[in-house]
Amino acid sequence: MSVDSQKARRACCSNLKLFLASMAFVYFSKAFAGAYMKSSITQIERRFDVPSSLIGVIDGSFEMGNLLVVAFVSYFGAKMHRPKLIAIGCVMMSAGCFLTALPHFLQGMYKYETSVYHNSDVNSTESFLPCLSNHSLAEADKMPDLETRTACEKAAGSSMWIYIFFGNMLRGIGETPIMPLGISYLDDFSREENTPFYLACIHTVGILGPMFGFMLGSFLSKIYVDIGSVDLDAVTINYKDSRWVGAWWLGFIVTGIVILLSSIPFWFLPKSLPKEGQEESKGTELSTVTEQENFLPDETQDEEKEKPVTFQELAKDFLPSLRRLFRNTIYVLMILTYLVSVNGFIGMITFKPKFMEQIYGQSASKAIFLIGAMNLPAVALGIITGGFVLKRFKLGVVGAARLAFGASLGSLCLLTVQSFLRCDNAEVAGITALYQGGPQLSYDPQTLLSQCNMGCSCSMKQWDPVCAYNGMTYASPCLAGCRTSSGTGKERVFHNCTCTGELMTPGMNMSAVLGQCPRISNCDYIFKIYMSLSVLGSFISACGGTPGYVVLLRSIQPDLKSLALGMQILIVRTLGGIPPPIYFGALIDQTCLKWGSKQCGGRGACRIYDADAFRITFLGLITGLYFLSNILWGGLYCTIVKTHKKSTLRNQAKENGLDGDKSGNGHANISIVKNKEDADNESTI
């Protein structure tokens, strides 16, 4: 081997390793930002007082951005300088993160709804009389006129969520080149047997991004949104309160900086590399993989030589390429399977923190932390395990499909078991508890009034919960019938609360403190079982991730690889990424029992849900979608096996001795019939 060849080979390996490390980092950074966005959903919902259905639209704007450009980037980008396109995408993602954080600096301070007004005399011990002095609160229930409401909304900046919508959309546009161009670039210039392991490494490092994203979200959700601008001693709520808003904006600045740093290596990578393991470049940008070479006809051999192409030629070939791609039955079934399963996954990951908060009584911060600290490491371990099994047992397409189908089926079984785990509703007087003690303490669910608070002129819309010593939560101190209060800030205590116990009970503690009461049932034990099943299900489901990717890559022609991956993103993210947060959020809104009030009037974010209705709606919908995806996986696996058998018989019947590699131990080879006169025009295994 000559010195020049050795240098070329070392340069090739060095560039490929640099690209592999860069892809891992950019996967980490984009997942870091995406996970942080998911972890901030609850904080954004509270900050801008919007319902879950609108939050779904904001969250879905990321997929809308992908939809705008993915088809063109995937097809035309494959013929251009792929690493530099990825770098440009990273810069756009970073700009999107900064735009998302912008509303915090443009709007005023956060004002949460409360019935507690502070006395200017800080030494006062009886500064607030909830029941006797609350005649003005009932007037607050009246809707302001249009002019007053418009002026209030302008001052409060309540429509600033539109910046988050467009920032998230810009982040989606920027992420578009990374997967189709990056994965196809890696697959083109790496050894076939190394590709599954490389993919597993990239996705495993990438899964650290969501871990750090959820950890950051958990940490910042405990820091008050206006940190540094307000006196925290004057804030009467804590991070466990449903009105609390954390420093959501700070995380987007951090993620924007990380993404910007991840773009740097791609500016210095070449347009193409020699095939890994070969001494010199073949002068091609798109190389075929060995598994496909044995079965692919020589249709494109004359086209392998790199030659200049014009934009018009690329555009003219776009529709014929699409027709060739969608005549591939296995590819179409893969897209449908991914589409259904992604619907369930996106809906689950978007509202899982809210689910854990409302069903199991966990704080938003703790729910986000547990997802990042337990579920995501299990996913990372599952991805690397799936890649290791493929490499260790040298599984082909049939074996990879079998492994992916088995993992999907196993995760469905565990998800079904989770659907039967339940906790009782939190006890809130007049909302989930309509009857307490004697008949004089029964509540009207429409007004939350009872004989004990009838004369207090309470606001029916306000949510400022207090916890009485009887373990019952009341929507406000006024609705608890509290007559006096003492202390300031979070330490305020309300006294003589007539609704906290049966009347005429001597010596009973009739005090209440700010905040909701902790659950008194065995919910903590049930929650531990739920988390165990959730973590195990995450691991099993992730084991099928890399095998599923291999099935997809090996079922398409090399020259259509970038287009195929791009169309997968286009279809799956359009129909599997945009709708789920919207229809999940709309259905979850139907289970709300108590809505908050906006600063300028009107309905705000939901404060408390019907736990059973939420659980049945949320887990029932996810389980149904995963059940359908398993049916599709079964059909896909049968199609692969059936086509493989046909291919084996066809090869055995050949008399020229040029039959392809025999399948064994789950091995299979895919050939895509490229004769344009062939009626089938689909892949053969």
XYZ file of C-alpha atoms in Angstrom:
685
model
C 0.000 0.000 0.000
C 1.455 3.393 -0.986
C 2.057 6.220 1.442
C -0.551 8.363 -0.322
C -3.153 5.603 0.004
C -2.424 5.235 3.708
C -2.769 8.988 4.210
C -6.027 9.034 2.253
C -7.400 6.162 4.285
C -6.439 7.816 7.580
C -8.026 11.095 6.432
C -11.197 9.221 5.466
C -11.417 7.493 8.847
C -10.667 10.779 10.623
C -13.404 12.645 8.736
C -15.906 9.837 9.225
C -15.199 9.765 12.958
C -15.516 13.550 13.092
C -18.848 13.343 11.286
C -20.013 10.565 13.630
C -19.076 12.623 16.707
C -20.664 15.752 15.204
C -23.890 13.885 14.417
C -24.008 12.539 17.963
C -23.568 16.050 19.368
C -26.179 17.602 17.086
C -28.610 14.790 17.925
C -27.934 15.560 21.581
C -28.485 19.298 21.140
C -31.674 19.036 19.078
C -33.111 16.470 21.488
C -32.006 18.689 24.385
C -34.049 21.593 22.988
C -37.015 19.398 22.020
C -37.225 17.762 25.443
C -36.923 21.096 27.201
C -39.840 22.376 25.116
C -41.905 19.376 26.206
C -40.933 19.891 29.854
C -41.962 23.570 29.652
C -45.435 22.925 28.231
C -47.125 23.211 31.638
C -45.205 26.387 32.537
C -46.088 28.051 29.204
C -49.730 27.020 29.582
C -49.894 28.705 32.985
C -47.861 31.768 32.024
C -50.060 32.671 29.063
C -53.304 31.252 30.550
C -54.152 29.103 27.530
C -56.018 25.760 27.376
C -54.338 22.450 26.591
C -55.754 22.435 23.053
C -53.966 25.720 22.203
C -50.803 24.431 23.856
C -51.109 21.491 21.455
C -51.135 23.915 18.518
C -48.052 25.726 19.866
C -46.249 22.431 20.402
C -47.251 21.234 16.935
C -45.720 24.302 15.263
C -42.371 22.470 15.324
C -43.776 19.825 12.998
C -45.374 22.529 10.858
C -41.916 23.992 10.287
C -40.661 20.575 9.223
C -43.583 20.214 6.857
C -42.729 23.416 5.016
C -39.300 22.344 3.764
C -38.610 18.665 4.464
C -39.454 17.278 1.013
C -37.275 19.817 -0.800
C -34.400 19.604 1.666
C -34.383 15.806 1.546
C -34.425 15.557 -2.235
C -32.354 18.538 -3.377
C -30.109 18.462 -0.300
C -28.917 14.949 -1.174
C -27.236 16.365 -4.284
C -25.680 19.306 -2.449
C -23.135 19.806 0.370
C -24.930 17.890 3.119
C -22.719 18.812 6.116
C -23.024 22.550 5.387
C -26.793 22.276 5.035
C -26.868 20.632 8.471
C -24.775 23.523 9.862
C -27.211 26.082 8.435
C -30.081 24.154 9.995
C -28.398 24.282 13.414
C -28.049 28.065 13.201
C -31.774 28.352 12.412
C -32.670 26.082 15.331
C -30.615 28.264 17.650
C -32.387 31.400 16.401
C -35.731 29.676 17.008
C -34.805 28.990 20.644
C -33.860 32.624 21.229
C -37.117 33.791 19.604
C -39.089 31.479 21.902
C -37.532 33.098 24.997
C -38.225 36.635 23.726
C -41.769 37.098 25.194
C -40.401 37.061 28.727
C -38.492 40.261 28.014
C -41.383 41.965 26.221
C -44.253 41.422 28.660
C -44.843 42.523 32.218
C -44.493 40.628 35.489
C -46.492 37.466 36.048
C -49.597 38.069 38.158
C -51.216 34.906 39.467
C -54.827 34.880 40.608
C -55.149 35.265 44.362
C -57.618 36.517 46.934
C -54.889 37.582 49.362
C -54.113 41.293 49.432
C -51.147 42.576 51.352
C -51.396 45.226 54.026
C -48.864 47.995 53.761
C -48.082 47.483 57.453
C -45.709 44.539 57.454
C -46.062 44.219 61.231
C -49.801 43.649 61.001
C -50.938 40.236 62.172
C -54.580 40.510 61.042
C -54.100 42.031 57.581
C -56.791 40.193 55.672
C -60.385 39.205 56.442
C -61.387 36.632 53.761
C -65.078 36.282 54.466
C -66.183 39.511 56.088
C -64.347 41.864 53.702
C -64.808 40.024 50.440
C -67.811 41.781 49.004
C -65.648 43.115 46.161
C -64.594 39.638 45.072
C -67.992 38.707 43.695
C -67.807 41.774 41.464
C -64.554 40.386 40.009
C -66.579 37.576 38.419
C -68.208 40.063 36.057
C -66.689 40.173 32.577
C -65.102 43.552 31.744
C -66.257 45.431 28.657
C -64.391 44.943 25.378
C -62.415 48.184 25.562
C -61.235 47.512 29.103
C -60.357 43.920 28.274
C -58.389 44.926 25.146
C -56.360 47.495 27.072
C -55.703 44.979 29.837
C -54.562 42.262 27.431
C -52.238 44.702 25.663
C -50.660 45.685 28.976
C -50.369 42.077 30.156
C -48.964 40.807 26.855
C -51.347 37.844 26.855
C -50.930 37.251 23.104
C -47.148 36.909 23.366
C -47.479 33.149 22.915
C -47.352 33.828 19.167
C -43.573 34.345 19.536
C -43.295 30.854 20.987
C -45.342 29.505 18.093
C -43.044 31.012 15.447
C -39.872 30.284 17.424
C -40.830 26.639 17.669
C -41.677 26.607 13.960
C -38.262 28.072 13.087
C -36.629 25.395 15.229
C -38.555 22.774 13.239
C -37.371 24.231 9.925
C -33.774 24.175 11.145
C -33.929 20.564 12.280
C -35.114 19.344 8.867
C -31.717 18.552 7.238
C -30.231 16.708 10.216
C -31.915 13.318 10.026
C -32.361 12.637 6.280
C -29.079 14.181 5.142
C -27.007 13.158 8.153
C -28.141 9.521 8.313
C -27.857 9.039 4.542
C -24.361 10.596 4.583
C -23.275 8.196 7.314
C -24.857 5.165 5.648
C -23.282 6.035 2.291
C -19.706 6.139 3.550
C -19.607 3.569 6.366
C -19.337 -0.206 6.217
C -22.692 -1.960 5.994
C -22.058 -4.055 9.093
C -21.041 -0.961 11.068
C -24.082 1.149 10.184
C -26.449 -0.320 12.846
C -23.838 0.192 15.540
C -23.127 3.762 14.403
C -26.849 4.530 14.380
C -27.214 3.068 17.856
C -24.303 5.203 19.105
C -25.797 8.378 17.621
C -29.230 7.699 19.052
C -27.804 6.696 22.418
C -25.850 9.940 22.728
C -28.909 11.709 21.361
C -31.091 10.280 24.108
C -28.875 12.032 26.645
C -30.334 15.252 25.217
C -33.854 14.573 26.506
C -32.380 13.492 29.841
C -30.599 16.830 30.233
C -33.586 18.682 28.767
C -36.012 17.250 31.315
C -33.482 17.725 34.129
C -33.073 21.374 33.161
C -36.844 21.736 32.933
C -37.243 20.216 36.403
C -34.623 22.552 37.889
C -35.960 25.732 36.267
C -39.584 24.898 37.128
C -38.659 25.432 40.787
C -37.255 28.907 40.071
C -39.889 31.637 39.938
C -40.490 33.073 36.464
C -39.598 36.647 37.444
C -36.506 35.705 39.448
C -34.378 38.792 40.104
C -37.277 41.158 39.429
C -39.630 40.479 42.361
C -39.398 40.031 46.118
C -39.777 36.252 46.498
C -40.890 36.687 50.117
C -44.003 38.412 48.833
C -44.927 35.447 46.580
C -47.617 33.411 48.351
C -47.378 30.272 46.174
C -44.683 27.609 45.787
C -43.606 25.317 42.937
C -46.195 22.686 43.934
C -49.068 25.095 43.287
C -50.999 24.811 40.022
C -50.577 28.584 39.504
C -46.791 28.540 39.845
C -44.748 29.414 36.740
C -41.048 28.561 36.632
C -38.240 30.317 34.757
C -39.202 28.637 31.466
C -37.494 31.306 29.319
C -34.023 30.697 30.739
C -33.861 27.149 29.381
C -34.423 28.281 25.797
C -31.427 30.598 26.022
C -29.286 27.685 27.258
C -30.502 25.291 24.544
C -30.004 27.932 21.843
C -26.354 28.339 22.815
C -25.759 24.551 22.847
C -27.296 24.120 19.375
C -25.200 26.987 18.016
C -22.039 25.264 19.264
C -23.079 21.966 17.643
C -23.110 23.589 14.192
C -19.380 24.413 14.182
C -17.853 21.034 13.056
C -20.166 20.688 10.043
C -18.734 23.799 8.393
C -15.366 21.992 7.999
C -16.494 18.566 6.700
C -16.170 17.603 2.987
C -19.067 17.048 0.626
C -18.253 13.322 0.256
C -15.939 10.678 1.702
C -14.390 7.416 0.473
C -16.329 4.317 1.448
C -15.130 3.100 4.843
C -12.625 0.237 4.428
C -11.710 1.115 0.871
C -8.296 2.515 0.023
C -9.485 5.205 -2.330
C -12.674 6.993 -3.159
C -14.841 5.711 -5.958
C -15.740 9.293 -6.795
C -19.353 8.841 -5.816
C -21.463 10.620 -3.300
C -24.089 7.925 -3.023
C -22.836 4.387 -2.503
C -24.828 1.194 -2.280
C -24.713 -1.168 0.639
C -23.508 -4.747 0.292
C -26.765 -6.281 1.407
C -28.586 -4.581 -1.431
C -25.885 -4.982 -4.112
C -26.397 -8.728 -4.395
C -30.032 -8.269 -5.337
C -30.265 -4.913 -7.106
C -30.398 -4.918 -10.932
C -27.844 -2.758 -12.706
C -30.315 -0.004 -13.579
C -28.299 2.816 -12.075
C -24.771 1.618 -12.793
C -24.303 4.095 -15.594
C -25.609 6.835 -13.333
C -23.099 6.116 -10.585
C -20.507 8.429 -12.138
C -20.730 11.792 -10.547
C -21.682 14.451 -13.028
C -22.968 17.988 -12.757
C -26.727 18.271 -12.492
C -28.898 21.333 -12.862
C -31.821 22.339 -10.681
C -34.201 21.783 -13.602
C -32.971 18.204 -14.038
C -33.418 17.512 -10.349
C -36.928 18.973 -10.352
C -37.887 16.974 -13.460
C -36.855 13.730 -11.756
C -38.676 14.512 -8.484
C -42.136 13.076 -9.283
C -40.794 9.906 -10.967
C -38.642 9.334 -7.892
C -41.708 9.670 -5.670
C -43.599 7.135 -7.774
C -40.720 4.655 -7.530
C -40.537 5.179 -3.777
C -44.232 4.657 -3.015
C -44.474 1.527 -5.162
C -42.339 -0.092 -2.472
C -44.899 -1.967 -0.348
C -42.557 -2.491 2.598
C -41.686 1.208 2.729
C -45.364 2.209 2.662
C -46.222 -0.218 5.481
C -43.275 1.078 7.515
C -44.555 4.642 7.129
C -48.075 3.670 8.241
C -46.709 1.793 11.258
C -44.509 4.689 12.313
C -47.368 7.119 11.751
C -49.704 5.397 14.201
C -47.085 4.707 16.864
C -45.745 8.279 16.704
C -49.284 9.583 17.278
C -49.390 7.673 20.544
C -45.834 8.585 21.551
C -46.143 12.343 20.881
C -49.441 12.546 22.764
C -47.934 10.629 25.678
C -44.669 12.584 26.007
C -46.448 15.952 25.652
C -48.923 15.430 28.476
C -47.209 12.805 30.646
C -45.941 15.387 33.188
C -49.486 16.758 33.505
C -50.804 13.178 33.825
C -48.390 12.383 36.677
C -49.239 15.674 38.352
C -53.015 15.273 38.195
C -53.419 11.510 38.667
C -50.677 10.742 41.191
C -50.360 14.104 42.942
C -46.746 14.758 41.907
C -45.458 18.288 41.417
C -44.680 19.376 37.848
C -40.998 19.621 38.809
C -40.844 16.087 40.215
C -42.762 14.615 37.268
C -40.330 16.180 34.785
C -37.347 15.048 36.866
C -38.527 11.427 37.020
C -39.051 11.276 33.253
C -35.526 12.576 32.697
C -33.878 10.480 35.409
C -35.677 7.145 34.889
C -37.554 6.815 31.596
C -34.953 8.351 29.309
C -31.961 6.332 30.589
C -34.079 3.222 30.009
C -34.700 4.401 26.429
C -30.961 4.977 25.887
C -30.148 1.502 27.192
C -32.841 0.004 24.977
C -31.518 1.709 21.830
C -27.957 0.555 22.386
C -29.190 -2.940 23.285
C -31.129 -3.191 20.018
C -28.073 -2.110 18.020
C -25.830 -4.555 19.907
C -28.193 -7.491 19.281
C -28.240 -6.706 15.548
C -24.449 -6.577 15.373
C -23.792 -9.517 17.721
C -26.112 -11.958 15.952
C -25.617 -10.415 12.482
C -29.355 -10.157 11.925
C -30.600 -9.233 8.492
C -33.865 -7.527 7.591
C -36.145 -10.403 8.648
C -34.385 -10.728 11.991
C -34.478 -6.966 12.539
C -38.205 -6.867 11.751
C -38.825 -9.761 14.160
C -36.970 -7.950 16.932
C -38.779 -4.647 16.319
C -42.203 -6.342 16.247
C -41.492 -8.243 19.470
C -40.394 -5.049 21.252
C -43.528 -3.222 20.133
C -45.742 -6.056 21.341
C -44.019 -6.195 24.724
C -44.390 -2.463 25.340
C -48.107 -2.662 24.460
C -48.658 -5.315 27.136
C -47.019 -3.170 29.827
C -48.936 -0.093 28.716
C -52.203 -2.015 29.022
C -51.382 -2.930 32.636
C -50.695 0.749 33.450
C -54.230 1.637 32.366
C -55.663 -0.210 35.384
C -53.601 1.673 37.990
C -55.611 4.479 39.576
C -55.626 6.944 42.456
C -58.595 8.738 43.956
C -59.334 12.333 43.073
C -57.823 15.014 45.271
C -60.531 16.093 47.732
C -61.626 19.623 46.887
C -64.799 20.883 48.534
C -67.571 21.470 46.032
C -65.547 20.080 43.103
C -64.605 16.466 43.845
C -66.217 16.335 47.316
C -69.809 17.503 47.199
C -70.747 16.293 50.663
C -68.793 16.681 53.884
C -69.986 15.814 57.358
C -73.557 16.874 58.113
C -76.206 18.084 55.673
C -75.276 21.695 56.360
C -71.946 21.037 54.553
C -73.225 19.856 51.180
C -72.046 21.919 48.184
C -73.556 23.195 44.981
C -71.081 22.071 42.248
C -71.965 25.072 40.079
C -71.309 27.768 42.673
C -69.202 25.871 45.280
C -71.489 27.402 47.909
C -72.788 25.800 51.080
C -74.560 27.077 54.178
C -71.176 27.617 55.831
C -70.010 30.226 53.274
C -73.312 31.536 51.970
C -72.919 34.983 53.522
C -69.361 35.640 52.416
C -69.980 37.053 48.904
C -67.183 34.864 47.499
C -65.849 34.869 43.963
C -66.926 31.685 42.188
C -64.166 31.801 39.574
C -61.116 32.517 41.677
C -58.647 29.707 42.435
C -56.550 30.355 45.539
C -56.644 26.956 47.302
C -56.191 26.476 51.025
C -55.695 23.263 52.962
C -57.698 22.804 56.156
C -56.614 20.645 59.044
C -59.385 18.188 58.221
C -57.462 17.224 55.036
C -59.912 18.954 52.690
C -58.845 21.496 50.042
C -61.011 24.575 49.459
C -60.946 26.688 46.291
C -60.260 29.889 48.262
C -60.114 31.098 51.877
C -63.465 32.775 51.346
C -65.143 29.545 50.184
C -63.682 27.830 53.255
C -65.605 30.361 55.342
C -62.431 31.747 56.961
C -63.054 34.887 59.053
C -59.548 36.081 59.890
C -55.927 35.537 58.924
C -52.462 36.014 60.401
C -48.922 36.011 59.069
C -47.613 37.119 55.684
C -46.485 35.551 52.420
C -46.361 31.761 52.291
C -46.684 31.616 56.090
C -50.167 33.116 56.188
C -52.684 31.095 58.222
C -56.468 31.490 58.063
C -58.611 31.075 61.182
C -62.239 30.439 62.134
C -62.993 28.666 58.823
C -66.599 27.603 59.274
C -66.593 25.063 56.417
C -63.676 22.999 57.745
C -65.789 20.795 60.025
C -69.231 20.045 61.327
C -70.770 23.027 63.027
C -70.973 23.144 66.782
C -67.974 20.813 67.205
C -66.203 22.119 70.301
C -62.418 22.415 70.402
C -61.940 21.619 66.700
C -59.051 23.230 64.795
C -60.777 25.391 62.189
C -57.635 26.815 60.563
C -56.310 26.506 57.006
C -52.995 27.198 55.243
C -52.191 28.213 51.684
C -51.929 25.464 49.032
C -53.636 22.164 48.230
C -53.625 19.297 50.705
C -51.389 16.267 50.058
C -53.169 13.049 49.152
C -53.923 10.777 52.073
C -54.512 7.537 50.144
C -51.987 4.829 49.131
C -51.256 6.760 45.944
C -47.494 6.858 46.548
C -47.302 3.046 46.451
C -49.396 2.886 43.262
C -47.214 5.574 41.703
C -44.072 3.470 42.337
C -45.696 0.546 40.515
C -46.664 2.854 37.652
C -43.114 4.210 37.321
C -41.630 0.688 37.368
C -43.920 -0.431 34.540
C -43.293 2.805 32.650
C -39.492 2.449 32.832
C -39.577 -1.216 31.798
C -41.935 -0.407 28.921
C -39.631 2.402 27.770
C -36.672 0.008 27.661
C -38.521 -2.722 25.734
C -40.004 -0.259 23.252
C -36.589 1.356 22.612
C -35.032 -2.043 21.869
C -37.000 -2.001 18.614
C -35.819 1.462 17.549
C -32.560 0.589 15.784
C -33.910 -2.644 14.182
C -36.836 -0.659 12.794
C -34.432 1.862 11.295
C -32.413 -0.896 9.670
C -35.552 -2.362 8.070
C -36.362 1.079 6.673
C -32.842 1.729 5.321
C -32.499 -1.710 3.711
C -35.885 -1.544 1.973
C -35.113 1.449 -0.235
C -32.811 2.117 -3.161
C -29.556 3.955 -2.398
C -30.328 6.861 -4.720
C -33.724 7.308 -3.022
C -32.403 7.036 0.517
C -32.416 10.744 1.403
C -35.785 11.251 -0.281
C -37.250 8.226 1.516
C -36.070 9.414 4.917
C -37.292 12.906 4.154
C -40.736 11.691 3.085
C -40.888 9.603 6.242
C -40.279 12.757 8.284
C -42.770 14.709 6.185
C -45.603 12.198 6.544
C -44.968 11.019 10.091
C -44.421 14.497 11.488
C -47.284 16.047 9.546
C -49.869 13.462 10.549
C -48.112 12.056 13.604
C -46.551 15.177 15.105
C -49.004 18.037 14.552
C -52.445 16.510 15.325
C -51.715 14.497 18.545
C -50.948 17.436 20.890
C -54.057 19.179 19.562
C -56.581 16.343 19.877
C -54.986 14.970 23.048
C -55.165 18.463 24.556
C -58.777 19.002 23.427
C -59.883 15.675 24.939
C -57.975 16.351 28.159
C -59.682 19.757 28.418
C -63.016 17.924 28.551
C -61.996 16.329 31.859
C -61.311 19.687 33.577
C -63.297 20.325 36.759
C -62.083 23.816 37.645
C -60.812 26.464 35.240
C -58.681 29.395 36.340
C -59.428 33.015 35.464
C -57.300 35.255 33.290
C -55.980 38.519 34.614
C -58.157 40.391 32.122
C -61.206 38.174 32.500
C -62.215 35.010 30.703
C -61.238 31.366 31.140
C -57.598 30.623 31.828
C -55.674 27.377 32.310
C -57.234 24.362 34.028
C -56.437 24.018 37.743
C -57.798 20.561 38.573
C -59.020 17.584 36.498
C -61.274 14.591 37.062
C -58.577 11.978 37.750
C -60.531 8.954 36.497
C -61.750 10.673 33.322
C -58.226 11.988 32.638
C -56.682 8.534 33.139
C -59.208 6.737 30.933
C -58.988 9.371 28.181
C -55.192 9.662 28.192
C -54.081 6.044 28.609
C -57.040 4.642 26.677
C -56.172 6.720 23.624
C -52.475 5.817 23.803
C -53.198 2.103 24.249
C -55.592 2.125 21.295
C -53.000 3.735 19.019
C -50.262 1.317 20.098
C -52.632 -1.625 19.553
C -53.258 -0.462 15.978
C -49.521 -0.005 15.375
C -48.904 -3.593 16.516
C -51.485 -4.858 14.029
C -49.621 -2.976 11.296
C -46.279 -4.342 12.525
C -47.705 -7.847 12.276
C -48.814 -7.224 8.698
C -45.427 -5.714 7.840
C -43.534 -8.676 9.285
C -45.712 -11.159 7.373
C -45.107 -9.198 4.164
C -41.334 -9.268 4.717
C -41.299 -13.016 5.429
C -43.569 -13.794 2.469
C -41.458 -11.740 0.069
C -38.301 -13.331 1.461
C -39.625 -16.806 0.715
C -40.481 -15.783 -2.832
C -36.986 -14.392 -3.287
C -35.424 -17.607 -1.985
C -37.425 -19.777 -4.409
C -36.609 -17.459 -7.293
C -32.897 -17.565 -6.544
C -32.899 -21.344 -6.206
C -34.521 -21.604 -9.612
C -31.753 -19.680 -11.324
C -29.504 -21.858 -13.469
C -26.676 -19.384 -13.970
C -25.293 -19.882 -10.456
C -25.421 -16.186 -9.647
C -28.034 -16.531 -6.923
C -27.715 -14.151 -3.933
C -26.805 -14.894 -0.349
C -29.087 -17.456 1.296
C -31.022 -16.234 4.344
C -30.379 -17.849 7.685
C -30.681 -17.073 11.343
C -33.036 -14.211 10.544
C -30.913 -12.873 7.632
C -32.569 -11.390 4.607
C -31.611 -9.330 1.621
C -33.699 -6.715 -0.090
C -33.708 -5.975 -3.773
C -35.806 -3.269 -5.285
C -36.897 -4.226 -8.753
C -36.093 -1.239 -10.859
C -37.298 -2.366 -14.261
C -39.778 0.295 -15.177
C -41.829 -2.239 -17.141
C -42.220 -4.483 -14.117
C -45.776 -4.333 -12.889
C -44.880 -4.885 -9.274
C -42.048 -2.369 -8.985
C -41.554 -3.133 -5.290
C -38.890 -4.526 -3.011
C -38.018 -8.194 -2.955
C -36.498 -9.837 0.093
